[in-house]
Amino acid sequence: MIRFLDLHKINERYRTEVNLVIERVLSSGVYILGEENDIFCKDFANFCGVKHAIGVANGMEALNLIIKGYGLSAGDEIIVPANTYIASILAISECGCTPVLVEPSMDTYNINPDLIEEKITSRTKAIMVVHLYGQVVPMKKIWHLAKKYNLKVIEDAAQAHGAMYAGRMAGNLGDAAGFSFYPGKNLGCLGDGGAITTNDNDLADKIRAVRNYGSHIKYHNLYRGINSRLDEIQAAILRVKLLHLQTDNERRHEIAKYYRENIKNESIILPQVGDELVHVWHLFVIRVRNRKKFQNYLAEHGVQTMIHYPVPPHKQPAYKEWNHLSFPITEQIHNEVVSLPMSPVLTKSEMNKIVELLNDPSLNSF
């Protein structure tokens, strides 16, 4: 079986280095907010080209802390793509803010900048962009709207470690960005983890306290904070893996290029990119009409696929007040997308087999 994502194989490459840093943390006696966290955050900030990176417990809380850090709450609206993983929207709802959904572009699956302005009201406080599947949202129009209406720009960069736009890294394209280090990400730890990046000194200072019970000094609480901290072992592992991120992303480019140049089946819609150098291919997402039959065919031939994502947020029971809404582009995407195996450890023979199966004439009926 060609696995969609072989996390064991990915992490086995770093076994020796990871064992060494875990031993280093164990010997230090410091397991929360220590040197490993400090060094990783400095390194990740440098990688993203920003002043600050703040380690937190996971990607959703990274977004939640940004919203709280800017003081947004009930009555405030945040524009967000309708086509996204639900965590983007949950982070907004958890703060009491109102998510305002905007359709994506069918070309990139990212939020359509041309549809944002019509959704802006007097209550709009921010635009949250999601760099879905590893491709950066075109930011020029969004920057213009943010300046025109005095809005914050929040990046959900959970799938975009190392992606670039206009010579700038994801994480340095808005006022603040949330990253996830969930194990399956391009930069993943061995548990849950996340980070916030920003050039806003005041925001960074506040978030460092809010993520730690609202405190800079133990038992002295400036804010009604939460407990959301990246632990020392995960930070140490991320220090190791950050050194290899660019190489792994380059390998993802190679695999995506091979897929795009060699999959010739007209019933398969391949992903579109303006410039491959900005896309880090966290996922390689195609579209097909008969998804169930397509997935069964590949599974029968030993290829595992995934769906990112089968049900759009506005059709989820968690948001039943939206269930009557219609977002036809989002719904079509969610009904047709299939993610092919994509990881830096995918072999040439595995790629060949996948392409051969996809080019089989019997698939033309899909």
PDB file of C-alpha atoms in Angstrom, residues 159-358:
ATOM      1  CA  GLN A 159      -0.439  24.571   5.833  1.00  0.00           C
ATOM      2  CA  ALA A 160       2.045  27.072   4.416  1.00  0.00           C
ATOM      3  CA  HIS A 161       5.403  26.780   6.199  1.00  0.00           C
ATOM      4  CA  GLY A 162       7.893  28.274   3.731  1.00  0.00           C
ATOM      5  CA  ALA A 163       5.376  29.459   1.130  1.00  0.00           C
ATOM      6  CA  MET A 164       6.095  32.872  -0.371  1.00  0.00           C
ATOM      7  CA  TYR A 165       4.372  35.826  -2.015  1.00  0.00           C
ATOM      8  CA  ALA A 166       6.125  38.890  -3.478  1.00  0.00           C
ATOM      9  CA  GLY A 167       9.402  37.796  -1.921  1.00  0.00           C
ATOM     10  CA  ARG A 168       7.927  37.498   1.587  1.00  0.00           C
ATOM     11  CA  MET A 169       7.258  34.376   3.585  1.00  0.00           C
ATOM     12  CA  ALA A 170       3.870  33.265   4.792  1.00  0.00           C
ATOM     13  CA  GLY A 171       3.705  34.512   8.339  1.00  0.00           C
ATOM     14  CA  ASN A 172       4.947  37.918   7.223  1.00  0.00           C
ATOM     15  CA  LEU A 173       2.045  38.872   4.949  1.00  0.00           C
ATOM     16  CA  GLY A 174      -0.368  40.337   7.479  1.00  0.00           C
ATOM     17  CA  ASP A 175      -0.522  41.823  10.945  1.00  0.00           C
ATOM     18  CA  ALA A 176      -0.119  38.399  12.536  1.00  0.00           C
ATOM     19  CA  ALA A 177      -0.167  34.740  11.510  1.00  0.00           C
ATOM     20  CA  GLY A 178      -1.046  31.440  13.132  1.00  0.00           C
ATOM     21  CA  PHE A 179       0.923  28.279  12.359  1.00  0.00           C
ATOM     22  CA  SER A 180       0.232  24.666  13.248  1.00  0.00           C
ATOM     23  CA  PHE A 181       2.966  22.104  13.899  1.00  0.00           C
ATOM     24  CA  TYR A 182       0.602  19.133  13.895  1.00  0.00           C
ATOM     25  CA  PRO A 183       2.664  16.052  12.914  1.00  0.00           C
ATOM     26  CA  GLY A 184       1.358  15.932   9.333  1.00  0.00           C
ATOM     27  CA  LYS A 185       2.355  19.518   8.489  1.00  0.00           C
ATOM     28  CA  ASN A 186       5.374  20.422   6.356  1.00  0.00           C
ATOM     29  CA  LEU A 187       6.997  21.419   9.642  1.00  0.00           C
ATOM     30  CA  GLY A 188       5.479  19.042  12.153  1.00  0.00           C
ATOM     31  CA  CYS A 189       6.422  18.075  15.682  1.00  0.00           C
ATOM     32  CA  LEU A 190       5.632  14.774  17.419  1.00  0.00           C
ATOM     33  CA  GLY A 191       2.487  15.997  19.097  1.00  0.00           C
ATOM     34  CA  ASP A 192       0.483  19.203  19.050  1.00  0.00           C
ATOM     35  CA  GLY A 193       2.139  22.569  18.679  1.00  0.00           C
ATOM     36  CA  GLY A 194       1.708  25.973  17.094  1.00  0.00           C
ATOM     37  CA  ALA A 195       3.151  29.457  16.796  1.00  0.00           C
ATOM     38  CA  ILE A 196       2.167  33.054  16.181  1.00  0.00           C
ATOM     39  CA  THR A 197       4.339  35.327  14.047  1.00  0.00           C
ATOM     40  CA  THR A 198       4.090  39.106  13.947  1.00  0.00           C
ATOM     41  CA  ASN A 199       5.999  42.375  13.631  1.00  0.00           C
ATOM     42  CA  ASP A 200       3.648  44.023  16.140  1.00  0.00           C
ATOM     43  CA  ASN A 201       5.635  44.498  19.365  1.00  0.00           C
ATOM     44  CA  ASP A 202       2.600  45.276  21.523  1.00  0.00           C
ATOM     45  CA  LEU A 203       0.647  42.279  20.235  1.00  0.00           C
ATOM     46  CA  ALA A 204       3.587  39.945  20.812  1.00  0.00           C
ATOM     47  CA  ASP A 205       4.046  41.189  24.366  1.00  0.00           C
ATOM     48  CA  LYS A 206       0.357  40.719  25.155  1.00  0.00           C
ATOM     49  CA  ILE A 207       0.141  37.238  23.595  1.00  0.00           C
ATOM     50  CA  ARG A 208       3.200  36.031  25.509  1.00  0.00           C
ATOM     51  CA  ALA A 209       1.263  36.829  28.671  1.00  0.00           C
ATOM     52  CA  VAL A 210      -2.211  35.697  27.563  1.00  0.00           C
ATOM     53  CA  ARG A 211      -0.945  32.245  26.506  1.00  0.00           C
ATOM     54  CA  ASN A 212       0.553  31.875  30.028  1.00  0.00           C
ATOM     55  CA  TYR A 213      -2.499  32.520  32.225  1.00  0.00           C
ATOM     56  CA  GLY A 214      -2.235  36.235  31.423  1.00  0.00           C
ATOM     57  CA  SER A 215       1.076  36.495  33.205  1.00  0.00           C
ATOM     58  CA  HIS A 216       4.620  37.644  32.437  1.00  0.00           C
ATOM     59  CA  ILE A 217       5.595  37.159  36.077  1.00  0.00           C
ATOM     60  CA  LYS A 218       4.381  34.069  37.911  1.00  0.00           C
ATOM     61  CA  TYR A 219       1.300  34.721  40.056  1.00  0.00           C
ATOM     62  CA  HIS A 220       0.940  38.278  38.680  1.00  0.00           C
ATOM     63  CA  ASN A 221      -1.847  38.242  36.093  1.00  0.00           C
ATOM     64  CA  LEU A 222      -2.327  41.181  33.741  1.00  0.00           C
ATOM     65  CA  TYR A 223      -5.039  39.530  31.650  1.00  0.00           C
ATOM     66  CA  ARG A 224      -7.659  36.800  31.867  1.00  0.00           C
ATOM     67  CA  GLY A 225      -5.393  34.429  30.000  1.00  0.00           C
ATOM     68  CA  ILE A 226      -5.316  30.782  29.036  1.00  0.00           C
ATOM     69  CA  ASN A 227      -2.789  27.974  29.185  1.00  0.00           C
ATOM     70  CA  SER A 228      -1.426  27.513  25.653  1.00  0.00           C
ATOM     71  CA  ARG A 229       2.317  26.900  25.544  1.00  0.00           C
ATOM     72  CA  LEU A 230       4.631  24.991  23.220  1.00  0.00           C
ATOM     73  CA  ASP A 231       6.475  22.506  25.445  1.00  0.00           C
ATOM     74  CA  GLU A 232      10.267  22.137  25.470  1.00  0.00           C
ATOM     75  CA  ILE A 233      10.422  18.677  23.878  1.00  0.00           C
ATOM     76  CA  GLN A 234       8.293  19.726  20.914  1.00  0.00           C
ATOM     77  CA  ALA A 235      10.292  22.944  20.528  1.00  0.00           C
ATOM     78  CA  ALA A 236      13.541  20.960  20.529  1.00  0.00           C
ATOM     79  CA  ILE A 237      12.188  18.571  17.878  1.00  0.00           C
ATOM     80  CA  LEU A 238      11.037  21.519  15.772  1.00  0.00           C
ATOM     81  CA  ARG A 239      14.541  23.020  15.968  1.00  0.00           C
ATOM     82  CA  VAL A 240      15.848  19.835  14.362  1.00  0.00           C
ATOM     83  CA  LYS A 241      13.186  19.674  11.668  1.00  0.00           C
ATOM     84  CA  LEU A 242      13.308  23.383  10.792  1.00  0.00           C
ATOM     85  CA  LEU A 243      16.853  22.818   9.511  1.00  0.00           C
ATOM     86  CA  HIS A 244      15.439  20.393   6.920  1.00  0.00           C
ATOM     87  CA  LEU A 245      12.245  22.236   5.979  1.00  0.00           C
ATOM     88  CA  GLN A 246      13.515  23.906   2.827  1.00  0.00           C
ATOM     89  CA  THR A 247      14.956  20.634   1.513  1.00  0.00           C
ATOM     90  CA  ASP A 248      11.690  18.832   2.217  1.00  0.00           C
ATOM     91  CA  ASN A 249       9.713  21.596   0.505  1.00  0.00           C
ATOM     92  CA  GLU A 250      11.961  21.333  -2.543  1.00  0.00           C
ATOM     93  CA  ARG A 251      11.193  17.620  -2.689  1.00  0.00           C
ATOM     94  CA  ARG A 252       7.479  18.423  -2.548  1.00  0.00           C
ATOM     95  CA  HIS A 253       7.985  20.778  -5.506  1.00  0.00           C
ATOM     96  CA  GLU A 254       9.607  17.949  -7.456  1.00  0.00           C
ATOM     97  CA  ILE A 255       6.754  15.545  -6.736  1.00  0.00           C
ATOM     98  CA  ALA A 256       4.106  18.142  -7.623  1.00  0.00           C
ATOM     99  CA  LYS A 257       5.909  18.964 -10.850  1.00  0.00           C
ATOM    100  CA  TYR A 258       6.058  15.289 -11.757  1.00  0.00           C
ATOM    101  CA  TYR A 259       2.347  14.826 -11.076  1.00  0.00           C
ATOM    102  CA  ARG A 260       1.373  17.938 -13.022  1.00  0.00           C
ATOM    103  CA  GLU A 261       3.533  17.085 -16.024  1.00  0.00           C
ATOM    104  CA  ASN A 262       2.654  13.401 -16.240  1.00  0.00           C
ATOM    105  CA  ILE A 263      -0.989  13.001 -15.208  1.00  0.00           C
ATOM    106  CA  LYS A 264      -2.769  13.159 -18.562  1.00  0.00           C
ATOM    107  CA  ASN A 265      -6.284  12.021 -17.714  1.00  0.00           C
ATOM    108  CA  GLU A 266      -8.797  14.637 -18.869  1.00  0.00           C
ATOM    109  CA  SER A 267     -11.309  13.601 -16.208  1.00  0.00           C
ATOM    110  CA  ILE A 268      -8.865  14.715 -13.486  1.00  0.00           C
ATOM    111  CA  ILE A 269      -8.609  18.439 -12.742  1.00  0.00           C
ATOM    112  CA  LEU A 270      -5.090  19.258 -11.578  1.00  0.00           C
ATOM    113  CA  PRO A 271      -4.204  22.082  -9.182  1.00  0.00           C
ATOM    114  CA  GLN A 272      -3.332  25.429 -10.748  1.00  0.00           C
ATOM    115  CA  VAL A 273      -0.549  27.716  -9.593  1.00  0.00           C
ATOM    116  CA  GLY A 274       0.706  31.008 -10.913  1.00  0.00           C
ATOM    117  CA  ASP A 275       4.241  30.366  -9.749  1.00  0.00           C
ATOM    118  CA  GLU A 276       5.240  27.052  -8.228  1.00  0.00           C
ATOM    119  CA  LEU A 277       7.888  28.712  -6.112  1.00  0.00           C
ATOM    120  CA  VAL A 278       5.224  30.196  -3.827  1.00  0.00           C
ATOM    121  CA  HIS A 279       3.461  26.854  -3.274  1.00  0.00           C
ATOM    122  CA  VAL A 280       4.892  24.403  -0.737  1.00  0.00           C
ATOM    123  CA  TRP A 281       2.483  21.584  -1.608  1.00  0.00           C
ATOM    124  CA  HIS A 282       1.363  20.608   1.841  1.00  0.00           C
ATOM    125  CA  LEU A 283      -1.330  18.778  -0.105  1.00  0.00           C
ATOM    126  CA  PHE A 284      -1.642  17.842  -3.772  1.00  0.00           C
ATOM    127  CA  VAL A 285      -5.372  18.206  -4.370  1.00  0.00           C
ATOM    128  CA  ILE A 286      -7.125  17.155  -7.560  1.00  0.00           C
ATOM    129  CA  ARG A 287     -10.805  17.162  -8.454  1.00  0.00           C
ATOM    130  CA  VAL A 288     -12.898  14.352  -9.922  1.00  0.00           C
ATOM    131  CA  ARG A 289     -16.629  13.955 -10.533  1.00  0.00           C
ATOM    132  CA  ASN A 290     -17.168  10.474  -9.101  1.00  0.00           C
ATOM    133  CA  ARG A 291     -14.972  10.671  -6.030  1.00  0.00           C
ATOM    134  CA  LYS A 292     -16.112   7.512  -4.266  1.00  0.00           C
ATOM    135  CA  LYS A 293     -15.554   5.346  -7.334  1.00  0.00           C
ATOM    136  CA  PHE A 294     -12.195   7.051  -7.937  1.00  0.00           C
ATOM    137  CA  GLN A 295     -10.975   6.439  -4.390  1.00  0.00           C
ATOM    138  CA  ASN A 296     -12.156   2.835  -4.413  1.00  0.00           C
ATOM    139  CA  TYR A 297     -10.283   2.228  -7.666  1.00  0.00           C
ATOM    140  CA  LEU A 298      -7.018   3.545  -6.225  1.00  0.00           C
ATOM    141  CA  ALA A 299      -7.494   1.695  -2.929  1.00  0.00           C
ATOM    142  CA  GLU A 300      -8.042  -1.569  -4.795  1.00  0.00           C
ATOM    143  CA  HIS A 301      -4.703  -0.938  -6.520  1.00  0.00           C
ATOM    144  CA  GLY A 302      -2.846  -0.126  -3.325  1.00  0.00           C
ATOM    145  CA  VAL A 303      -2.934   3.687  -3.220  1.00  0.00           C
ATOM    146  CA  GLN A 304      -4.347   5.523  -0.202  1.00  0.00           C
ATOM    147  CA  THR A 305      -5.996   8.914  -0.739  1.00  0.00           C
ATOM    148  CA  MET A 306      -7.664  11.438   1.560  1.00  0.00           C
ATOM    149  CA  ILE A 307     -10.358  14.110   1.283  1.00  0.00           C
ATOM    150  CA  HIS A 308      -9.540  17.644   2.467  1.00  0.00           C
ATOM    151  CA  TYR A 309     -12.376  18.294   3.282  1.00  0.00           C
ATOM    152  CA  PRO A 310     -15.565  16.264   2.761  1.00  0.00           C
ATOM    153  CA  VAL A 311     -18.067  18.660   4.407  1.00  0.00           C
ATOM    154  CA  PRO A 312     -17.830  22.471   4.201  1.00  0.00           C
ATOM    155  CA  PRO A 313     -18.078  24.399   7.478  1.00  0.00           C
ATOM    156  CA  HIS A 314     -21.461  25.912   6.660  1.00  0.00           C
ATOM    157  CA  LYS A 315     -22.958  22.433   6.288  1.00  0.00           C
ATOM    158  CA  GLN A 316     -21.619  21.110   9.599  1.00  0.00           C
ATOM    159  CA  PRO A 317     -24.011  20.405  12.511  1.00  0.00           C
ATOM    160  CA  ALA A 318     -21.771  22.632  14.655  1.00  0.00           C
ATOM    161  CA  TYR A 319     -23.000  25.587  12.583  1.00  0.00           C
ATOM    162  CA  LYS A 320     -26.591  24.518  12.022  1.00  0.00           C
ATOM    163  CA  GLU A 321     -27.646  28.167  11.769  1.00  0.00           C
ATOM    164  CA  TRP A 322     -25.733  28.250   8.459  1.00  0.00           C
ATOM    165  CA  ASN A 323     -26.991  24.960   7.043  1.00  0.00           C
ATOM    166  CA  HIS A 324     -29.525  26.719   4.826  1.00  0.00           C
ATOM    167  CA  LEU A 325     -26.868  28.917   3.216  1.00  0.00           C
ATOM    168  CA  SER A 326     -25.575  28.278  -0.288  1.00  0.00           C
ATOM    169  CA  PHE A 327     -21.937  28.640  -1.273  1.00  0.00           C
ATOM    170  CA  PRO A 328     -21.939  26.757  -4.585  1.00  0.00           C
ATOM    171  CA  ILE A 329     -18.232  27.054  -5.371  1.00  0.00           C
ATOM    172  CA  THR A 330     -17.256  25.877  -1.901  1.00  0.00           C
ATOM    173  CA  GLU A 331     -19.753  23.026  -2.084  1.00  0.00           C
ATOM    174  CA  GLN A 332     -18.494  21.882  -5.473  1.00  0.00           C
ATOM    175  CA  ILE A 333     -14.915  21.888  -4.210  1.00  0.00           C
ATOM    176  CA  HIS A 334     -15.816  19.861  -1.126  1.00  0.00           C
ATOM    177  CA  ASN A 335     -17.747  17.364  -3.257  1.00  0.00           C
ATOM    178  CA  GLU A 336     -14.936  16.778  -5.757  1.00  0.00           C
ATOM    179  CA  VAL A 337     -11.530  17.160  -4.089  1.00  0.00           C
ATOM    180  CA  VAL A 338      -9.180  14.234  -3.516  1.00  0.00           C
ATOM    181  CA  SER A 339      -5.678  14.496  -2.060  1.00  0.00           C
ATOM    182  CA  LEU A 340      -3.024  12.282  -3.629  1.00  0.00           C
ATOM    183  CA  PRO A 341      -0.033  10.956  -1.658  1.00  0.00           C
ATOM    184  CA  MET A 342       2.393  13.822  -1.050  1.00  0.00           C
ATOM    185  CA  SER A 343       5.398  13.805   1.251  1.00  0.00           C
ATOM    186  CA  PRO A 344       9.177  14.233   0.995  1.00  0.00           C
ATOM    187  CA  VAL A 345       9.659  10.469   1.401  1.00  0.00           C
ATOM    188  CA  LEU A 346       7.476   9.455  -1.544  1.00  0.00           C
ATOM    189  CA  THR A 347       9.668   7.392  -3.884  1.00  0.00           C
ATOM    190  CA  LYS A 348      10.002   7.606  -7.653  1.00  0.00           C
ATOM    191  CA  SER A 349       8.551   4.113  -8.081  1.00  0.00           C
ATOM    192  CA  GLU A 350       5.537   5.094  -5.961  1.00  0.00           C
ATOM    193  CA  MET A 351       5.045   8.243  -8.024  1.00  0.00           C
ATOM    194  CA  ASN A 352       5.288   6.202 -11.227  1.00  0.00           C
ATOM    195  CA  LYS A 353       2.666   3.739 -10.009  1.00  0.00           C
ATOM    196  CA  ILE A 354       0.257   6.517  -9.032  1.00  0.00           C
ATOM    197  CA  VAL A 355       0.611   8.287 -12.383  1.00  0.00           C
ATOM    198  CA  GLU A 356       0.236   5.022 -14.282  1.00  0.00           C
ATOM    199  CA  LEU A 357      -2.985   4.229 -12.442  1.00  0.00           C
ATOM    200  CA  LEU A 358      -4.367   7.725 -13.019  1.00  0.00           C
TER     201      LEU A 358
END
